[in-house]
Amino acid sequence: MALGNHSAITEFILLGLSADPHVQALLFVLFLVIYLLTLMGNLSHLSFLDLCYSSVTVPKLLENLLSQKKTISVGGCLAQVFFVFVPGGTEVCLLSVMAYDRCVAICHPLHCRQIMTNRLCNSLVRGSWSLSILDAFIYILEAMSLDFCEDQYIPHYSCELPSLFPLSCSEVSTSFTVLLCSSVVHGLGTCLLIVFSYVLIASTILTISSSSGRGKAFSTCSSHLTAILLFYGSGFLRYLIPTSGSPLELIVSVQYGVVTPLVNPLIYSLKNNEVKAALRRTFRKYLQDR
């Protein structure tokens, strides 16, 4: 970093979600329970990404909720930026891969096995990881070129690249342009692939004559669509809202960084008939006890 006449800082102060000790204690219990449920509920590859994504920020959030010194080193902050982008970017890619998989299953059911081979699936997964790691390296190299001085306070509970730009006393226009272009190519590109897949799915479903067949086809996509809306909706809102530490910004960040990794496995579990039957039995028993 070219520091010039500025005095370099070695750590940032995360302002977190609240300065009230009582609220911090309640938030600690809440987020600890959510994180433990996330650990227990994530098994599949996509869920493993949710687990990684949550593990980058939530442990530090829990530590700061109980600590008087809510600091993070500059190196630790940049590492957090990198490891947020890797699973987040991979999940975006995998959601588009899953959309293609459902498109093939519904539009070409007789040739699904021949098209979506294990070799192709493994290649798509490896490609998703590779693209995301490459993107994350681009982001972190741009972040490492920034000159941080004077202001140490991050109005957030974690380090994210948009939160670091206002703290830099060097020129950030190039870094911001790189971030914007990469986000458009990565985020918007995968989003367009998902939209295109679901346009083909919808046109195929509308040609199905029986209502039960249409319902079954729509049901196949419901959990995936819900996961897409949660992840993309909150993610786009987070990066479109100017960094200010506003309550809305923090709520959106908590939603996609803490809540979504917990909710995703629940969404996919509700597609399992055994899980649904167990939930019905639980609710029935609860109502009978009352």
PDB file of C-alpha atoms in Angstrom, residues 90-247:
ATOM      1  CA  THR A  90     -19.793 -20.238  -5.872  1.00  0.00           C
ATOM      2  CA  GLU A  91     -23.350 -20.399  -4.565  1.00  0.00           C
ATOM      3  CA  VAL A  92     -24.486 -17.917  -7.222  1.00  0.00           C
ATOM      4  CA  CYS A  93     -22.956 -20.157  -9.909  1.00  0.00           C
ATOM      5  CA  LEU A  94     -24.414 -23.338  -8.435  1.00  0.00           C
ATOM      6  CA  LEU A  95     -27.900 -21.815  -8.295  1.00  0.00           C
ATOM      7  CA  SER A  96     -27.660 -21.196 -12.060  1.00  0.00           C
ATOM      8  CA  VAL A  97     -26.362 -24.757 -12.575  1.00  0.00           C
ATOM      9  CA  MET A  98     -29.340 -26.087 -10.605  1.00  0.00           C
ATOM     10  CA  ALA A  99     -31.674 -24.015 -12.779  1.00  0.00           C
ATOM     11  CA  TYR A 100     -30.138 -25.638 -15.875  1.00  0.00           C
ATOM     12  CA  ASP A 101     -30.499 -29.064 -14.239  1.00  0.00           C
ATOM     13  CA  ARG A 102     -34.217 -28.480 -13.631  1.00  0.00           C
ATOM     14  CA  CYS A 103     -34.589 -27.145 -17.155  1.00  0.00           C
ATOM     15  CA  VAL A 104     -33.137 -30.360 -18.579  1.00  0.00           C
ATOM     16  CA  ALA A 105     -35.239 -32.535 -16.242  1.00  0.00           C
ATOM     17  CA  ILE A 106     -38.510 -30.846 -17.238  1.00  0.00           C
ATOM     18  CA  CYS A 107     -37.860 -29.971 -20.893  1.00  0.00           C
ATOM     19  CA  HIS A 108     -35.996 -33.174 -21.821  1.00  0.00           C
ATOM     20  CA  PRO A 109     -37.055 -35.791 -19.238  1.00  0.00           C
ATOM     21  CA  LEU A 110     -36.199 -38.783 -21.448  1.00  0.00           C
ATOM     22  CA  HIS A 111     -32.639 -37.582 -22.059  1.00  0.00           C
ATOM     23  CA  CYS A 112     -31.908 -36.090 -18.640  1.00  0.00           C
ATOM     24  CA  ARG A 113     -29.449 -38.811 -17.600  1.00  0.00           C
ATOM     25  CA  GLN A 114     -27.587 -38.603 -20.902  1.00  0.00           C
ATOM     26  CA  ILE A 115     -27.290 -34.799 -20.721  1.00  0.00           C
ATOM     27  CA  MET A 116     -26.602 -34.239 -17.000  1.00  0.00           C
ATOM     28  CA  THR A 117     -23.914 -36.878 -16.578  1.00  0.00           C
ATOM     29  CA  ASN A 118     -21.803 -37.157 -13.450  1.00  0.00           C
ATOM     30  CA  ARG A 119     -18.819 -35.929 -15.431  1.00  0.00           C
ATOM     31  CA  LEU A 120     -20.681 -32.792 -16.540  1.00  0.00           C
ATOM     32  CA  CYS A 121     -21.993 -32.140 -13.021  1.00  0.00           C
ATOM     33  CA  ASN A 122     -18.505 -32.431 -11.529  1.00  0.00           C
ATOM     34  CA  SER A 123     -17.128 -30.114 -14.214  1.00  0.00           C
ATOM     35  CA  LEU A 124     -19.819 -27.516 -13.509  1.00  0.00           C
ATOM     36  CA  VAL A 125     -19.101 -27.646  -9.781  1.00  0.00           C
ATOM     37  CA  ARG A 126     -15.347 -27.293 -10.337  1.00  0.00           C
ATOM     38  CA  GLY A 127     -15.980 -24.450 -12.781  1.00  0.00           C
ATOM     39  CA  SER A 128     -18.173 -22.674 -10.222  1.00  0.00           C
ATOM     40  CA  TRP A 129     -15.467 -22.877  -7.556  1.00  0.00           C
ATOM     41  CA  SER A 130     -12.719 -21.827  -9.975  1.00  0.00           C
ATOM     42  CA  LEU A 131     -14.616 -18.784 -11.268  1.00  0.00           C
ATOM     43  CA  SER A 132     -15.464 -17.644  -7.748  1.00  0.00           C
ATOM     44  CA  ILE A 133     -11.903 -18.034  -6.466  1.00  0.00           C
ATOM     45  CA  LEU A 134     -10.625 -16.065  -9.478  1.00  0.00           C
ATOM     46  CA  ASP A 135     -13.178 -13.309  -8.805  1.00  0.00           C
ATOM     47  CA  ALA A 136     -12.272 -13.255  -5.111  1.00  0.00           C
ATOM     48  CA  PHE A 137      -8.569 -12.843  -5.978  1.00  0.00           C
ATOM     49  CA  ILE A 138      -9.436  -9.904  -8.242  1.00  0.00           C
ATOM     50  CA  TYR A 139     -11.429  -8.282  -5.415  1.00  0.00           C
ATOM     51  CA  ILE A 140      -8.801  -8.854  -2.754  1.00  0.00           C
ATOM     52  CA  LEU A 141      -5.943  -7.566  -4.943  1.00  0.00           C
ATOM     53  CA  GLU A 142      -7.914  -4.369  -5.491  1.00  0.00           C
ATOM     54  CA  ALA A 143      -8.619  -4.112  -1.756  1.00  0.00           C
ATOM     55  CA  MET A 144      -4.938  -4.636  -0.907  1.00  0.00           C
ATOM     56  CA  SER A 145      -4.039  -1.688  -3.122  1.00  0.00           C
ATOM     57  CA  LEU A 146      -6.175   0.655  -1.004  1.00  0.00           C
ATOM     58  CA  ASP A 147      -4.570   3.029   1.495  1.00  0.00           C
ATOM     59  CA  PHE A 148      -6.356   2.938   4.880  1.00  0.00           C
ATOM     60  CA  CYS A 149      -5.760   5.749   7.351  1.00  0.00           C
ATOM     61  CA  GLU A 150      -7.420   7.895  10.024  1.00  0.00           C
ATOM     62  CA  ASP A 151     -10.965   6.463  10.138  1.00  0.00           C
ATOM     63  CA  GLN A 152     -11.071   2.989  11.703  1.00  0.00           C
ATOM     64  CA  TYR A 153     -14.785   2.564  12.273  1.00  0.00           C
ATOM     65  CA  ILE A 154     -16.779   0.142  10.097  1.00  0.00           C
ATOM     66  CA  PRO A 155     -20.544   0.662  10.582  1.00  0.00           C
ATOM     67  CA  HIS A 156     -21.163  -3.060  10.203  1.00  0.00           C
ATOM     68  CA  TYR A 157     -20.685  -6.388  11.980  1.00  0.00           C
ATOM     69  CA  SER A 158     -18.320  -7.805   9.312  1.00  0.00           C
ATOM     70  CA  CYS A 159     -15.851  -6.692   6.643  1.00  0.00           C
ATOM     71  CA  GLU A 160     -17.286  -6.294   3.165  1.00  0.00           C
ATOM     72  CA  LEU A 161     -15.623  -4.505   0.285  1.00  0.00           C
ATOM     73  CA  PRO A 162     -18.285  -1.749  -0.031  1.00  0.00           C
ATOM     74  CA  SER A 163     -17.718  -0.934   3.656  1.00  0.00           C
ATOM     75  CA  LEU A 164     -13.970  -0.467   3.102  1.00  0.00           C
ATOM     76  CA  PHE A 165     -14.188   2.065   0.261  1.00  0.00           C
ATOM     77  CA  PRO A 166     -15.324   4.972   2.503  1.00  0.00           C
ATOM     78  CA  LEU A 167     -12.418   4.261   4.887  1.00  0.00           C
ATOM     79  CA  SER A 168      -9.768   4.568   2.203  1.00  0.00           C
ATOM     80  CA  CYS A 169      -7.844   7.796   1.774  1.00  0.00           C
ATOM     81  CA  SER A 170      -6.583   6.707  -1.637  1.00  0.00           C
ATOM     82  CA  GLU A 171      -8.352   6.801  -5.000  1.00  0.00           C
ATOM     83  CA  VAL A 172     -11.068   4.107  -5.096  1.00  0.00           C
ATOM     84  CA  SER A 173     -12.652   4.743  -8.485  1.00  0.00           C
ATOM     85  CA  THR A 174     -10.600   2.022 -10.216  1.00  0.00           C
ATOM     86  CA  SER A 175     -11.309  -0.525  -7.475  1.00  0.00           C
ATOM     87  CA  PHE A 176     -14.988   0.369  -7.538  1.00  0.00           C
ATOM     88  CA  THR A 177     -15.122  -0.011 -11.335  1.00  0.00           C
ATOM     89  CA  VAL A 178     -13.434  -3.424 -11.154  1.00  0.00           C
ATOM     90  CA  LEU A 179     -15.870  -4.527  -8.427  1.00  0.00           C
ATOM     91  CA  LEU A 180     -18.850  -3.255 -10.408  1.00  0.00           C
ATOM     92  CA  CYS A 181     -17.789  -4.885 -13.700  1.00  0.00           C
ATOM     93  CA  SER A 182     -16.963  -8.210 -12.056  1.00  0.00           C
ATOM     94  CA  SER A 183     -20.232  -8.186 -10.090  1.00  0.00           C
ATOM     95  CA  VAL A 184     -22.230  -7.458 -13.238  1.00  0.00           C
ATOM     96  CA  VAL A 185     -20.539 -10.249 -15.200  1.00  0.00           C
ATOM     97  CA  HIS A 186     -20.716 -12.752 -12.340  1.00  0.00           C
ATOM     98  CA  GLY A 187     -23.984 -11.809 -10.654  1.00  0.00           C
ATOM     99  CA  LEU A 188     -26.045 -10.550 -13.573  1.00  0.00           C
ATOM    100  CA  GLY A 189     -24.637 -13.195 -15.929  1.00  0.00           C
ATOM    101  CA  THR A 190     -25.705 -16.084 -13.690  1.00  0.00           C
ATOM    102  CA  CYS A 191     -29.029 -14.345 -13.038  1.00  0.00           C
ATOM    103  CA  LEU A 192     -29.730 -14.188 -16.790  1.00  0.00           C
ATOM    104  CA  LEU A 193     -28.917 -17.898 -17.096  1.00  0.00           C
ATOM    105  CA  ILE A 194     -31.453 -18.644 -14.359  1.00  0.00           C
ATOM    106  CA  VAL A 195     -34.108 -16.472 -15.999  1.00  0.00           C
ATOM    107  CA  PHE A 196     -33.510 -18.088 -19.399  1.00  0.00           C
ATOM    108  CA  SER A 197     -33.750 -21.586 -17.874  1.00  0.00           C
ATOM    109  CA  TYR A 198     -37.015 -20.774 -16.144  1.00  0.00           C
ATOM    110  CA  VAL A 199     -38.489 -19.216 -19.293  1.00  0.00           C
ATOM    111  CA  LEU A 200     -37.913 -22.574 -21.014  1.00  0.00           C
ATOM    112  CA  ILE A 201     -39.295 -24.419 -17.975  1.00  0.00           C
ATOM    113  CA  ALA A 202     -42.443 -22.251 -17.859  1.00  0.00           C
ATOM    114  CA  SER A 203     -43.089 -22.659 -21.598  1.00  0.00           C
ATOM    115  CA  THR A 204     -42.740 -26.442 -21.269  1.00  0.00           C
ATOM    116  CA  ILE A 205     -44.986 -26.644 -18.202  1.00  0.00           C
ATOM    117  CA  LEU A 206     -47.724 -24.690 -19.963  1.00  0.00           C
ATOM    118  CA  THR A 207     -47.828 -27.346 -22.680  1.00  0.00           C
ATOM    119  CA  ILE A 208     -48.599 -30.098 -20.116  1.00  0.00           C
ATOM    120  CA  SER A 209     -52.264 -30.983 -20.442  1.00  0.00           C
ATOM    121  CA  SER A 210     -52.992 -32.407 -16.973  1.00  0.00           C
ATOM    122  CA  SER A 211     -53.212 -30.068 -13.991  1.00  0.00           C
ATOM    123  CA  SER A 212     -51.544 -32.664 -11.739  1.00  0.00           C
ATOM    124  CA  GLY A 213     -48.606 -32.868 -14.131  1.00  0.00           C
ATOM    125  CA  ARG A 214     -48.231 -29.096 -14.152  1.00  0.00           C
ATOM    126  CA  GLY A 215     -48.450 -28.999 -10.350  1.00  0.00           C
ATOM    127  CA  LYS A 216     -45.780 -31.682 -10.005  1.00  0.00           C
ATOM    128  CA  ALA A 217     -43.478 -29.819 -12.411  1.00  0.00           C
ATOM    129  CA  PHE A 218     -43.938 -26.523 -10.566  1.00  0.00           C
ATOM    130  CA  SER A 219     -43.349 -28.312  -7.255  1.00  0.00           C
ATOM    131  CA  THR A 220     -39.996 -29.555  -8.569  1.00  0.00           C
ATOM    132  CA  CYS A 221     -38.815 -25.953  -8.911  1.00  0.00           C
ATOM    133  CA  SER A 222     -40.446 -24.337  -5.867  1.00  0.00           C
ATOM    134  CA  SER A 223     -37.631 -24.861  -3.346  1.00  0.00           C
ATOM    135  CA  HIS A 224     -34.985 -23.750  -5.837  1.00  0.00           C
ATOM    136  CA  LEU A 225     -36.935 -20.597  -6.717  1.00  0.00           C
ATOM    137  CA  THR A 226     -37.357 -19.767  -3.033  1.00  0.00           C
ATOM    138  CA  ALA A 227     -33.598 -20.108  -2.442  1.00  0.00           C
ATOM    139  CA  ILE A 228     -32.896 -17.895  -5.471  1.00  0.00           C
ATOM    140  CA  LEU A 229     -35.253 -15.154  -4.300  1.00  0.00           C
ATOM    141  CA  LEU A 230     -33.755 -15.163  -0.799  1.00  0.00           C
ATOM    142  CA  PHE A 231     -30.122 -15.101  -1.913  1.00  0.00           C
ATOM    143  CA  TYR A 232     -30.320 -12.842  -4.947  1.00  0.00           C
ATOM    144  CA  GLY A 233     -32.906 -10.488  -3.442  1.00  0.00           C
ATOM    145  CA  SER A 234     -30.982  -9.749  -0.263  1.00  0.00           C
ATOM    146  CA  GLY A 235     -27.600  -9.804  -2.031  1.00  0.00           C
ATOM    147  CA  PHE A 236     -28.605  -7.251  -4.669  1.00  0.00           C
ATOM    148  CA  LEU A 237     -30.203  -5.041  -2.010  1.00  0.00           C
ATOM    149  CA  ARG A 238     -27.015  -5.142   0.086  1.00  0.00           C
ATOM    150  CA  TYR A 239     -24.787  -4.007  -2.759  1.00  0.00           C
ATOM    151  CA  LEU A 240     -27.253  -1.464  -4.147  1.00  0.00           C
ATOM    152  CA  ILE A 241     -27.835   0.258  -0.792  1.00  0.00           C
ATOM    153  CA  PRO A 242     -25.121   2.886  -0.122  1.00  0.00           C
ATOM    154  CA  THR A 243     -22.849   1.927   2.767  1.00  0.00           C
ATOM    155  CA  SER A 244     -24.042   3.943   5.750  1.00  0.00           C
ATOM    156  CA  GLY A 245     -24.625   1.531   8.628  1.00  0.00           C
ATOM    157  CA  SER A 246     -28.361   2.171   8.367  1.00  0.00           C
ATOM    158  CA  PRO A 247     -30.745  -0.308  10.052  1.00  0.00           C
TER     159      PRO A 247
END
